[in-house]
PDB file of C-alpha atoms in Angstrom:
ATOM      1  CA  MET T  26     110.869  81.311  47.218  1.00 48.00           C
ATOM      2  CA  LYS T  27     109.758  83.330  44.136  1.00 53.00           C
ATOM      3  CA  LYS T  28     106.188  83.040  45.155  1.00 55.00           C
ATOM      4  CA  ILE T  29     107.079  84.256  48.673  1.00 51.00           C
ATOM      5  CA  ALA T  30     108.713  87.279  47.077  1.00 51.00           C
ATOM      6  CA  LEU T  31     105.646  87.982  44.832  1.00 49.00           C
ATOM      7  CA  PHE T  32     103.292  87.729  47.736  1.00 49.00           C
ATOM      8  CA  ALA T  33     105.553  89.941  49.955  1.00 48.00           C
ATOM      9  CA  GLY T  34     105.597  92.558  47.240  1.00 54.00           C
ATOM     10  CA  MET T  35     101.858  92.351  46.874  1.00 54.00           C
ATOM     11  CA  ALA T  36     101.442  92.708  50.633  1.00 50.00           C
ATOM     12  CA  ALA T  37     103.795  95.686  50.638  1.00 51.00           C
ATOM     13  CA  ALA T  38     101.656  97.331  47.788  1.00 54.00           C
ATOM     14  CA  ALA T  39      98.497  96.534  49.784  1.00 54.00           C
ATOM     15  CA  VAL T  40      99.856  98.309  52.782  1.00 50.00           C
ATOM     16  CA  ALA T  41     101.122 101.227  50.673  1.00 51.00           C
ATOM     17  CA  LEU T  42      98.001 101.673  48.593  1.00 51.00           C
ATOM     18  CA  PRO T  43      95.731 102.940  51.480  1.00 51.00           C
ATOM     19  CA  THR T  44      98.355 105.455  52.439  1.00 49.00           C
ATOM     20  CA  ALA T  45      98.591 106.745  48.825  1.00 48.00           C
ATOM     21  CA  ALA T  46      94.773 106.719  48.557  1.00 46.00           C
ATOM     22  CA  GLN T  47      94.584 109.103  51.516  1.00 50.00           C
ATOM     23  CA  ALA T  48      96.916 111.506  49.625  1.00 51.00           C
ATOM     24  CA  GLN T  49      95.021 111.243  46.405  1.00 66.00           C
ATOM     25  CA  GLN T  50      91.863 109.581  45.052  1.00 88.00           C
ATOM     26  CA  ALA T  51      92.540 105.879  44.194  1.00 93.00           C
ATOM     27  CA  GLU T  52      90.868 104.265  41.245  1.00 94.00           C
ATOM     28  CA  PRO T  53      90.909 100.481  42.152  1.00 96.00           C
ATOM     29  CA  PHE T  54      89.909  97.801  39.599  1.00 97.00           C
ATOM     30  CA  VAL T  55      89.614  94.023  39.300  1.00 98.00           C
ATOM     31  CA  GLY T  56      89.019  92.062  36.144  1.00 98.00           C
ATOM     32  CA  VAL T  57      89.210  88.935  33.954  1.00 98.00           C
ATOM     33  CA  SER T  58      91.460  88.514  30.975  1.00 98.00           C
ATOM     34  CA  GLY T  59      92.345  85.930  28.321  1.00 97.00           C
ATOM     35  CA  GLY T  60      94.924  85.836  25.717  1.00 97.00           C
ATOM     36  CA  TYR T  61      97.787  84.027  24.112  1.00 96.00           C
ATOM     37  CA  HIS T  62     101.449  83.721  25.227  1.00 94.00           C
ATOM     38  CA  ASP T  63     104.154  82.742  22.798  1.00 91.00           C
ATOM     39  CA  LEU T  64     107.273  81.649  24.690  1.00 87.00           C
ATOM     40  CA  GLY T  65     109.552  82.257  21.682  1.00 78.00           C
ATOM     41  CA  ALA T  66     111.259  78.835  21.689  1.00 65.00           C
ATOM     42  CA  ASP T  67     111.172  78.441  17.914  1.00 60.00           C
ATOM     43  CA  ASP T  68     115.022  78.399  17.755  1.00 54.00           C
ATOM     44  CA  VAL T  69     114.923  75.182  19.792  1.00 50.00           C
ATOM     45  CA  ASP T  70     113.058  73.553  16.986  1.00 47.00           C
ATOM     46  CA  GLU T  71     115.719  74.488  14.468  1.00 55.00           C
ATOM     47  CA  GLU T  72     118.747  73.954  16.631  1.00 52.00           C
ATOM     48  CA  PHE T  73     117.993  70.591  18.118  1.00 52.00           C
ATOM     49  CA  ASP T  74     115.284  69.323  15.653  1.00 58.00           C
ATOM     50  CA  ILE T  75     112.805  68.951  18.423  1.00 58.00           C
ATOM     51  CA  ASP T  76     109.182  69.781  17.934  1.00 60.00           C
ATOM     52  CA  VAL T  77     108.427  72.244  20.706  1.00 63.00           C
ATOM     53  CA  GLU T  78     104.949  73.464  21.291  1.00 69.00           C
ATOM     54  CA  ASP T  79     105.883  76.773  22.992  1.00 77.00           C
ATOM     55  CA  SER T  80     102.556  78.799  22.965  1.00 85.00           C
ATOM     56  CA  SER T  81      99.547  78.574  25.155  1.00 90.00           C
ATOM     57  CA  ALA T  82      96.136  80.237  25.526  1.00 95.00           C
ATOM     58  CA  ILE T  83      95.874  81.832  29.015  1.00 97.00           C
ATOM     59  CA  LEU T  84      92.898  82.900  31.132  1.00 98.00           C
ATOM     60  CA  GLY T  85      93.032  84.764  34.494  1.00 97.00           C
ATOM     61  CA  ILE T  86      92.354  87.565  36.763  1.00 98.00           C
ATOM     62  CA  PHE T  87      94.092  90.963  37.577  1.00 98.00           C
ATOM     63  CA  ALA T  88      93.621  93.673  40.236  1.00 98.00           C
ATOM     64  CA  GLY T  89      95.239  97.027  40.964  1.00 97.00           C
ATOM     65  CA  ALA T  90      94.685 100.723  41.423  1.00 97.00           C
ATOM     66  CA  ASP T  91      95.554 103.807  39.574  1.00 97.00           C
ATOM     67  CA  PHE T  92      96.287 107.286  41.067  1.00 97.00           C
ATOM     68  CA  ALA T  93      96.048 110.686  39.479  1.00 95.00           C
ATOM     69  CA  ALA T  94      99.535 112.214  39.029  1.00 94.00           C
ATOM     70  CA  GLY T  95      98.308 115.345  37.098  1.00 90.00           C
ATOM     71  CA  SER T  96      95.283 116.439  35.195  1.00 90.00           C
ATOM     72  CA  ASN T  97      95.545 113.567  32.646  1.00 95.00           C
ATOM     73  CA  VAL T  98      98.469 111.498  33.930  1.00 97.00           C
ATOM     74  CA  PHE T  99      98.151 108.521  36.185  1.00 97.00           C
ATOM     75  CA  VAL T 100     100.377 106.020  37.939  1.00 98.00           C
ATOM     76  CA  GLY T 101      99.264 102.550  39.143  1.00 97.00           C
ATOM     77  CA  VAL T 102     100.033  99.087  40.282  1.00 98.00           C
ATOM     78  CA  GLU T 103      98.664  95.854  39.239  1.00 98.00           C
ATOM     79  CA  GLY T 104      98.901  92.089  40.006  1.00 98.00           C
ATOM     80  CA  ASN T 105      97.842  89.181  37.856  1.00 97.00           C
ATOM     81  CA  TYR T 106      97.351  85.455  37.799  1.00 98.00           C
ATOM     82  CA  HIS T 107      96.655  83.387  34.643  1.00 97.00           C
ATOM     83  CA  PHE T 108      96.501  79.675  34.069  1.00 95.00           C
ATOM     84  CA  GLY T 109      97.383  78.185  30.639  1.00 93.00           C
ATOM     85  CA  PHE T 110      95.962  75.340  28.580  1.00 90.00           C
ATOM     86  CA  SER T 111      99.084  73.701  27.061  1.00 82.00           C
ATOM     87  CA  ALA T 112     102.748  74.850  27.407  1.00 86.00           C
ATOM     88  CA  ILE T 113     102.006  77.136  30.409  1.00 89.00           C
ATOM     89  CA  ASP T 114     100.515  75.742  33.668  1.00 90.00           C
ATOM     90  CA  SER T 115     100.242  79.269  35.201  1.00 94.00           C
ATOM     91  CA  GLU T 116     101.831  82.590  35.286  1.00 96.00           C
ATOM     92  CA  TYR T 117     101.653  85.458  37.876  1.00 97.00           C
ATOM     93  CA  GLY T 118     103.329  88.816  38.479  1.00 97.00           C
ATOM     94  CA  ALA T 119     103.126  92.425  39.466  1.00 98.00           C
ATOM     95  CA  SER T 120     103.759  95.615  37.435  1.00 98.00           C
ATOM     96  CA  ALA T 121     103.728  99.434  37.702  1.00 98.00           C
ATOM     97  CA  ARG T 122     101.717 101.501  35.252  1.00 97.00           C
ATOM     98  CA  LEU T 123     102.304 105.009  33.869  1.00 98.00           C
ATOM     99  CA  GLY T 124      99.920 106.511  31.377  1.00 98.00           C
ATOM    100  CA  PHE T 125      97.509 109.310  30.464  1.00 97.00           C
ATOM    101  CA  ARG T 126      93.764 109.589  30.125  1.00 96.00           C
ATOM    102  CA  ASP T 127      92.223 111.169  27.206  1.00 96.00           C
ATOM    103  CA  ALA T 128      89.118 113.508  27.142  1.00 94.00           C
ATOM    104  CA  GLY T 129      86.854 110.463  26.587  1.00 93.00           C
ATOM    105  CA  GLY T 130      88.097 108.592  29.594  1.00 94.00           C
ATOM    106  CA  ALA T 131      90.270 106.064  27.727  1.00 97.00           C
ATOM    107  CA  LYS T 132      93.645 105.244  29.401  1.00 97.00           C
ATOM    108  CA  TYR T 133      96.848 104.558  27.561  1.00 98.00           C
ATOM    109  CA  TYR T 134      99.826 103.269  29.426  1.00 98.00           C
ATOM    110  CA  VAL T 135     103.292 101.602  29.589  1.00 98.00           C
ATOM    111  CA  ARG T 136     104.030  99.082  32.282  1.00 97.00           C
ATOM    112  CA  GLY T 137     106.895  97.340  33.791  1.00 98.00           C
ATOM    113  CA  GLY T 138     107.302  94.673  36.430  1.00 98.00           C
ATOM    114  CA  TYR T 139     108.148  91.055  37.025  1.00 98.00           C
ATOM    115  CA  GLN T 140     106.359  87.917  35.682  1.00 97.00           C
ATOM    116  CA  TRP T 141     106.842  84.268  36.652  1.00 96.00           C
ATOM    117  CA  VAL T 142     105.786  81.447  34.368  1.00 93.00           C
ATOM    118  CA  ASP T 143     105.227  77.859  35.437  1.00 89.00           C
ATOM    119  CA  LEU T 144     105.773  75.749  32.398  1.00 83.00           C
ATOM    120  CA  ASP T 145     104.137  72.369  31.531  1.00 72.00           C
ATOM    121  CA  VAL T 146     107.473  70.706  30.341  1.00 62.00           C
ATOM    122  CA  ALA T 147     105.768  67.527  29.336  1.00 59.00           C
ATOM    123  CA  GLU T 148     103.288  69.494  26.980  1.00 62.00           C
ATOM    124  CA  LEU T 149     106.123  71.773  25.867  1.00 62.00           C
ATOM    125  CA  THR T 150     108.477  68.918  24.827  1.00 62.00           C
ATOM    126  CA  GLY T 151     106.134  66.076  24.160  1.00 63.00           C
ATOM    127  CA  VAL T 152     108.065  63.879  26.615  1.00 59.00           C
ATOM    128  CA  ASP T 153     106.078  61.597  28.929  1.00 63.00           C
ATOM    129  CA  GLU T 154     105.099  63.382  32.176  1.00 65.00           C
ATOM    130  CA  ASP T 155     106.490  60.476  34.298  1.00 63.00           C
ATOM    131  CA  ILE T 156     109.930  60.972  32.781  1.00 60.00           C
ATOM    132  CA  ILE T 157     109.771  64.658  33.409  1.00 60.00           C
ATOM    133  CA  ASP T 158     108.802  64.117  37.011  1.00 64.00           C
ATOM    134  CA  ASP T 159     111.745  61.727  37.508  1.00 62.00           C
ATOM    135  CA  LEU T 160     114.139  64.353  36.160  1.00 66.00           C
ATOM    136  CA  ASP T 161     112.988  66.945  38.827  1.00 63.00           C
ATOM    137  CA  ILE T 162     113.271  69.810  36.458  1.00 65.00           C
ATOM    138  CA  ASP T 163     112.637  73.389  37.746  1.00 58.00           C
ATOM    139  CA  ASP T 164     109.822  74.327  35.534  1.00 66.00           C
ATOM    140  CA  THR T 165     109.317  77.865  36.848  1.00 75.00           C
ATOM    141  CA  GLY T 166     111.022  80.921  35.437  1.00 85.00           C
ATOM    142  CA  GLY T 167     110.729  84.611  35.793  1.00 90.00           C
ATOM    143  CA  ASP T 168     112.107  87.821  34.453  1.00 95.00           C
ATOM    144  CA  TYR T 169     111.220  91.449  33.954  1.00 97.00           C
ATOM    145  CA  LEU T 170     107.915  92.340  32.092  1.00 97.00           C
ATOM    146  CA  VAL T 171     107.487  95.407  29.937  1.00 98.00           C
ATOM    147  CA  GLY T 172     104.380  96.210  27.970  1.00 98.00           C
ATOM    148  CA  LEU T 173     101.819  98.575  26.487  1.00 98.00           C
ATOM    149  CA  GLY T 174      98.146  98.756  27.108  1.00 98.00           C
ATOM    150  CA  ALA T 175      94.881 100.666  26.668  1.00 98.00           C
ATOM    151  CA  GLU T 176      91.554 100.691  28.503  1.00 97.00           C
ATOM    152  CA  PHE T 177      88.289 102.003  26.949  1.00 98.00           C
ATOM    153  CA  PRO T 178      85.487 102.815  29.356  1.00 96.00           C
ATOM    154  CA  ILE T 179      82.054 101.094  28.935  1.00 94.00           C
ATOM    155  CA  GLY T 180      79.700 102.043  31.725  1.00 88.00           C
ATOM    156  CA  GLY T 181      81.307 101.178  35.121  1.00 85.00           C
ATOM    157  CA  ALA T 182      83.760  98.725  33.397  1.00 95.00           C
ATOM    158  CA  SER T 183      86.577  99.027  30.891  1.00 96.00           C
ATOM    159  CA  LEU T 184      87.506  96.943  27.964  1.00 98.00           C
ATOM    160  CA  ARG T 185      91.257  96.549  27.928  1.00 97.00           C
ATOM    161  CA  VAL T 186      94.000  95.246  25.680  1.00 98.00           C
ATOM    162  CA  ASN T 187      97.705  94.602  26.560  1.00 98.00           C
ATOM    163  CA  LEU T 188     100.770  93.594  24.612  1.00 98.00           C
ATOM    164  CA  ASP T 189     103.675  92.474  26.881  1.00 97.00           C
ATOM    165  CA  THR T 190     107.071  90.830  26.613  1.00 96.00           C
ATOM    166  CA  ILE T 191     109.040  89.003  29.272  1.00 95.00           C
ATOM    167  CA  ALA T 192     112.714  89.922  28.910  1.00 94.00           C
ATOM    168  CA  PHE T 193     112.053  90.497  25.138  1.00 94.00           C
ATOM    169  CA  ASP T 194     112.051  86.706  24.767  1.00 91.00           C
ATOM    170  CA  THR T 195     108.222  86.134  24.758  1.00 93.00           C
ATOM    171  CA  ILE T 196     105.191  87.885  23.423  1.00 95.00           C
ATOM    172  CA  ARG T 197     101.857  87.896  25.376  1.00 95.00           C
ATOM    173  CA  ALA T 198      98.694  89.430  24.107  1.00 97.00           C
ATOM    174  CA  THR T 199      95.676  89.757  26.323  1.00 97.00           C
ATOM    175  CA  THR T 200      92.268  91.354  26.329  1.00 98.00           C
ATOM    176  CA  GLY T 201      89.801  91.662  29.167  1.00 98.00           C
ATOM    177  CA  VAL T 202      87.246  93.458  31.192  1.00 98.00           C
ATOM    178  CA  ALA T 203      88.182  95.669  34.183  1.00 97.00           C
ATOM    179  CA  PHE T 204      85.541  96.558  36.716  1.00 96.00           C
ATOM    180  CA  ASN T 205      86.158  99.824  38.376  1.00 89.00           C
ATOM    181  CA  PHE T 206      84.933 100.777  41.802  1.00 84.00           C
TER     182      PHE T 206
END
């Protein structure tokens, strides 16, 4: 159900973007990113004396568009999908961006949205995957995302860095390359 809501939101944005683009010049982008996501489950280690591996490297894609909202101010939308290498199977979400562009073309922004995370419970807890499957545990969770980011132009692309949190429970740092067109 959550995936349907995400795709419905992305479809609505896809319909709204061309309308907004007619009103002002859109700056679409796509890119690849990688990083590290700490799920913040360290207190489980202490409270239950369980060794929880709660962090994962992530690698994925993103796409979106920015729109001028003044001489140096912009607003934008972005969607992302990443897959993980240990505690996280995958994560995906959408966010809105608000920021400004400096004289050199670099963009600095805040963003907010919603992010879902599909966990690898067996990897997270160290419990055998067959046991986890038998328990029929819902391993997908989602909550609001807030973050900060910056993009630095390099030719027709941009180098970007983001620092996000999901509900102020996790910390996710990513870097990537955005291709502007």
